Short mmCIF file of C-alpha atoms in Angstrom, two decimals:
data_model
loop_
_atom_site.label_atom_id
_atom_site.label_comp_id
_atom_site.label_asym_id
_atom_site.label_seq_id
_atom_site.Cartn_x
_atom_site.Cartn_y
_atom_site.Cartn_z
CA UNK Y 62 101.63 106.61 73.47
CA UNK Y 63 103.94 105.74 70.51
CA UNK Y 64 102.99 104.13 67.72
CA UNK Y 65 105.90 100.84 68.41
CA UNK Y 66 104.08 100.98 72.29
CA UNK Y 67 100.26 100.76 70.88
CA UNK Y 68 101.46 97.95 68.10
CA UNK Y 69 103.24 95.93 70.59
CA UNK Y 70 100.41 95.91 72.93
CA UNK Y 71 97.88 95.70 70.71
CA UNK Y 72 99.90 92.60 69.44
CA UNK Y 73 100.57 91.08 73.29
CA UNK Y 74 96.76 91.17 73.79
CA UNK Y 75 95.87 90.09 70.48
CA UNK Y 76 95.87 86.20 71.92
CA UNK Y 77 94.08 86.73 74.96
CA UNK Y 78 91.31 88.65 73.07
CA UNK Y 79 90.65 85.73 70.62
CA UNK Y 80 91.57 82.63 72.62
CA UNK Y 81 89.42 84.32 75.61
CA UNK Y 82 86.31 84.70 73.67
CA UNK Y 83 86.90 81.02 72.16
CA UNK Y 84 87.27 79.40 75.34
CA UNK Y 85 84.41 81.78 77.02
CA UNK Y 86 81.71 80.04 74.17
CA UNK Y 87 83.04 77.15 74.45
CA UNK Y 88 84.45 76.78 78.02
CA UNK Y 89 83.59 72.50 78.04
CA UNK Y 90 87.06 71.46 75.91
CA UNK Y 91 88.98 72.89 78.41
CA UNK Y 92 87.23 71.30 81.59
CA UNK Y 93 89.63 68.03 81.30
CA UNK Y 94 92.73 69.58 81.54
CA UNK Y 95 91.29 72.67 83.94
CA UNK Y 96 89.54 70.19 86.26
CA UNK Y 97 93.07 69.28 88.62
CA UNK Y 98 93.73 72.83 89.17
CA UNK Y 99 89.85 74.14 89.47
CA UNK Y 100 89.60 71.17 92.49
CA UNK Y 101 92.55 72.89 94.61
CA UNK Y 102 91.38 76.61 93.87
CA UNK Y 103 87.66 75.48 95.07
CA UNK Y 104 88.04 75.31 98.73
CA UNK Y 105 90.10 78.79 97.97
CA UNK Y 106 87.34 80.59 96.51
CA UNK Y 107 85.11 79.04 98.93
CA UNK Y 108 86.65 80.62 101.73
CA UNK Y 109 87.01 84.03 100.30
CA UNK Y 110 83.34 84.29 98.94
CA UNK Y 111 81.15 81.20 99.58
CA UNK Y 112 78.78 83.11 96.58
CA UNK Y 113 81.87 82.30 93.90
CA UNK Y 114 81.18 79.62 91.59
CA UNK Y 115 83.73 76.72 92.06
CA UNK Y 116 82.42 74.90 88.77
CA UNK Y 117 85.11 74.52 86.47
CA UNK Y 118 83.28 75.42 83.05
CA UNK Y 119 82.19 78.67 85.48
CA UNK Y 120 85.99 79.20 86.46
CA UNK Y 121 87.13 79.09 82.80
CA UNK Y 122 84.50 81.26 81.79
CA UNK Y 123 85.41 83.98 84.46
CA UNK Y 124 89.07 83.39 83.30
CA UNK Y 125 88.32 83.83 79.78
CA UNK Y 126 86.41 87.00 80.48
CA UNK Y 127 88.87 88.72 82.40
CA UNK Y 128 91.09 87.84 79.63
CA UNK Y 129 89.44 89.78 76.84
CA UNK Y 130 88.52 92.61 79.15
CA UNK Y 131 92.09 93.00 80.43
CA UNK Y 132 93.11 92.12 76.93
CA UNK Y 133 91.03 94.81 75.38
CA UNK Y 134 92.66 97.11 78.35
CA UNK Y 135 96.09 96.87 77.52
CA UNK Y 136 95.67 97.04 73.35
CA UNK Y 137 93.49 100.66 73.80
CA UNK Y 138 96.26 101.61 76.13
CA UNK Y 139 93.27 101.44 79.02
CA UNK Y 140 94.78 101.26 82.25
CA UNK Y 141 96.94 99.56 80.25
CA UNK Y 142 100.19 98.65 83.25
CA UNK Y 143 97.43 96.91 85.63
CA UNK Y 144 95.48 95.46 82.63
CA UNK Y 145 99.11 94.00 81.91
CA UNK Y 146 99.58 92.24 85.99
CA UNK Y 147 95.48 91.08 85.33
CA UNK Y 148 96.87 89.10 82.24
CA UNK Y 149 99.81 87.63 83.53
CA UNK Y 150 97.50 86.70 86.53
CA UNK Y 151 95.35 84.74 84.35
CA UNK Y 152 98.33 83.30 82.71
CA UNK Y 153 99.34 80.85 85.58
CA UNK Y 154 96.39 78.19 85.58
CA UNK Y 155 96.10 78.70 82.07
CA UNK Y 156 99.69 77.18 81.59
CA UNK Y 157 99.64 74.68 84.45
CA UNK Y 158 96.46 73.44 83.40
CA UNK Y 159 96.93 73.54 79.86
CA UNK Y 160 100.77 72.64 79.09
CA UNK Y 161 101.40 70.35 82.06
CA UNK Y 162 105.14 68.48 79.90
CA UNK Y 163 106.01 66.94 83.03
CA UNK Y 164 103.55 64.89 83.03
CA UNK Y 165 103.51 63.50 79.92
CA UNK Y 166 105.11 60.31 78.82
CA UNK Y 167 104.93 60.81 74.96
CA UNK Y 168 108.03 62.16 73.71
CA UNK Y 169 105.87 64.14 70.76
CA UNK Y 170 102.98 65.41 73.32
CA UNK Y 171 105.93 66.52 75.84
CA UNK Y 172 107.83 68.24 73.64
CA UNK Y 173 104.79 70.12 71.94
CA UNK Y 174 103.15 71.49 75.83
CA UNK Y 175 106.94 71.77 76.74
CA UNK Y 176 106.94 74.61 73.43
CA UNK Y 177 103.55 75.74 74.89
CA UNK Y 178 104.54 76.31 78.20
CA UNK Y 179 107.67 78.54 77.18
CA UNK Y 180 105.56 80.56 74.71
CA UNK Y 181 103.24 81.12 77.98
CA UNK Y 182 106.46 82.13 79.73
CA UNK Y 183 107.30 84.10 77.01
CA UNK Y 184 103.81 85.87 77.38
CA UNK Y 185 104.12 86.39 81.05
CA UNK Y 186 107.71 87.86 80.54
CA UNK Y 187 105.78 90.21 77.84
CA UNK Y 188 103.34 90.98 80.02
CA UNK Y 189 105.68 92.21 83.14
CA UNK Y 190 107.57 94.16 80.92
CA UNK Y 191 104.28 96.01 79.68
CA UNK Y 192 103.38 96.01 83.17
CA UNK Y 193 106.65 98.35 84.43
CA UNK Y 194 106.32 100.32 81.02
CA UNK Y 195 106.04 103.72 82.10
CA UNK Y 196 105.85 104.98 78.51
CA UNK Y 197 108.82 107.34 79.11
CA UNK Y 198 107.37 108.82 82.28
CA UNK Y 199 108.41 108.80 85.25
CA UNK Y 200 107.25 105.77 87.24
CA UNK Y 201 105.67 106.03 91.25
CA UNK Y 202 108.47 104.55 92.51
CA UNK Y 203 110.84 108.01 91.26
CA UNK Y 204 108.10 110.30 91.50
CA UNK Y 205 107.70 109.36 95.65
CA UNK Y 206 111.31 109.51 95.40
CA UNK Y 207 111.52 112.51 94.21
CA UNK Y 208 108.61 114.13 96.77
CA UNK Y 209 110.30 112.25 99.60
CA UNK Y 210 113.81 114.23 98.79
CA UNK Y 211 112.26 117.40 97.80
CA UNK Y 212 110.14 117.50 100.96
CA UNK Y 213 113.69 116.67 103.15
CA UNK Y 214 115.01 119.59 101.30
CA UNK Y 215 112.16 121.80 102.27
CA UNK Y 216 112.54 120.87 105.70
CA UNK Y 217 116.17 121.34 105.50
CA UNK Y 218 115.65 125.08 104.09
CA UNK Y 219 112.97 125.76 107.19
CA UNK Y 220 115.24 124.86 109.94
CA UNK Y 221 118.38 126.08 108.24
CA UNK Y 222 115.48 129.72 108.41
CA UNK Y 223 114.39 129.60 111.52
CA UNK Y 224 118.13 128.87 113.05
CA UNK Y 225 119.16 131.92 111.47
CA UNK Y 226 116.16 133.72 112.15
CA UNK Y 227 116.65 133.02 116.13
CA UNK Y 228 120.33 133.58 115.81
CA UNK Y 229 119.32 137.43 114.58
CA UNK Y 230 116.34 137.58 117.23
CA UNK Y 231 119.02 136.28 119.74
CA UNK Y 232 121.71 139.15 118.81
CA UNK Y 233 119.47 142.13 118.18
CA UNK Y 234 117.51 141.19 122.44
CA UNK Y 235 121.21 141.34 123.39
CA UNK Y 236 122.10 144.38 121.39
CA UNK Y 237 118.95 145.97 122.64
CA UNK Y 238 119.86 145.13 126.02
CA UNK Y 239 123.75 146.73 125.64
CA UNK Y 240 122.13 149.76 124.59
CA UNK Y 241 121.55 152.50 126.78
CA UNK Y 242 117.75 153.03 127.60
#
């Protein structure tokens, strides 16, 4: 990894590190704001697993520790593309809960979550493009690519052999056959 690559994602985690481990001691600040979007994920989770915790102060928690784990992921490089998509995951109900502007009817309060909420956006953009880095490398999508043609082109070769091969087995029967014997 370069040396730009580990600063940069050292630096795009750096936030989710410390603001996960703050909100993961003390989850109960956030429950207010998290509460409206903990309610409609409940019945989610409930479905999935009814052994998930639907609390919100548990739901924060579990946010908060993904967070640094897939925070500490991407700045060691770790699995660092799907550490990346775990982020921006975690992003979503973060920034609806948290930086809701549309619902606010003080111009000052607006206009600060409206900042919020495009420095989130700004995050998640961060994130996706950390998530695609391939670090110079060739990505899955070129490398199946690249098997898929190199296997049509082996398959090509084969029948383009064995044509040829039957076209000489065909000649020599009938030359054997011409031949007096």
């Amino acid at each position: 990894m370069t040396p730009v690559r580990s600063l940069a994602r050292a630096m795009l985690s750096g936030i989710f590190v410390v603001s996960g481990a703050r909100n993961f001691v003390n989850p109960d600040r956030l429950v207010p704001a998290a509460k409206p979007i903990t309610d409609r994920v409940a019945p989610l989770l409930q479905r999935v697993d009814p052994r998930l915790p639907t609390d919100t102060t548990a739901l924060i928690r579990a946010n908060s520790a993904i967070q640094v784990g897939a925070g500490l992921m991407l700045a060691t490089g770790r699995l660092a593309r799907p550490a990346a998509l775990v982020l921006a995951g975690t992003l979503v109900p973060v920034t609806l809960a948290g930086h809701p502007f549309w619902r606010n009817d003080d111009p000052a309060q607006r206009q600060n979550n409206q900042i919020h909420f495009l420095k989130n956006l700004g995050l998640f953009g961060g994130l996706l493009l950390a998530a695609t880095d391939t670090a110079g490398k060739p990505g899955l999508r070129w490398r199946a690519g690249h098997r898929i043609g190199h296997s049509r082109r082996s398959v090509s070769r084969a029948v383009r052999t064995a044509r040829r091969e039957a076209r000489i087995a065909v000649r020599s029967a009938t030359t054997a056959r011409r031949l007096p014997g």
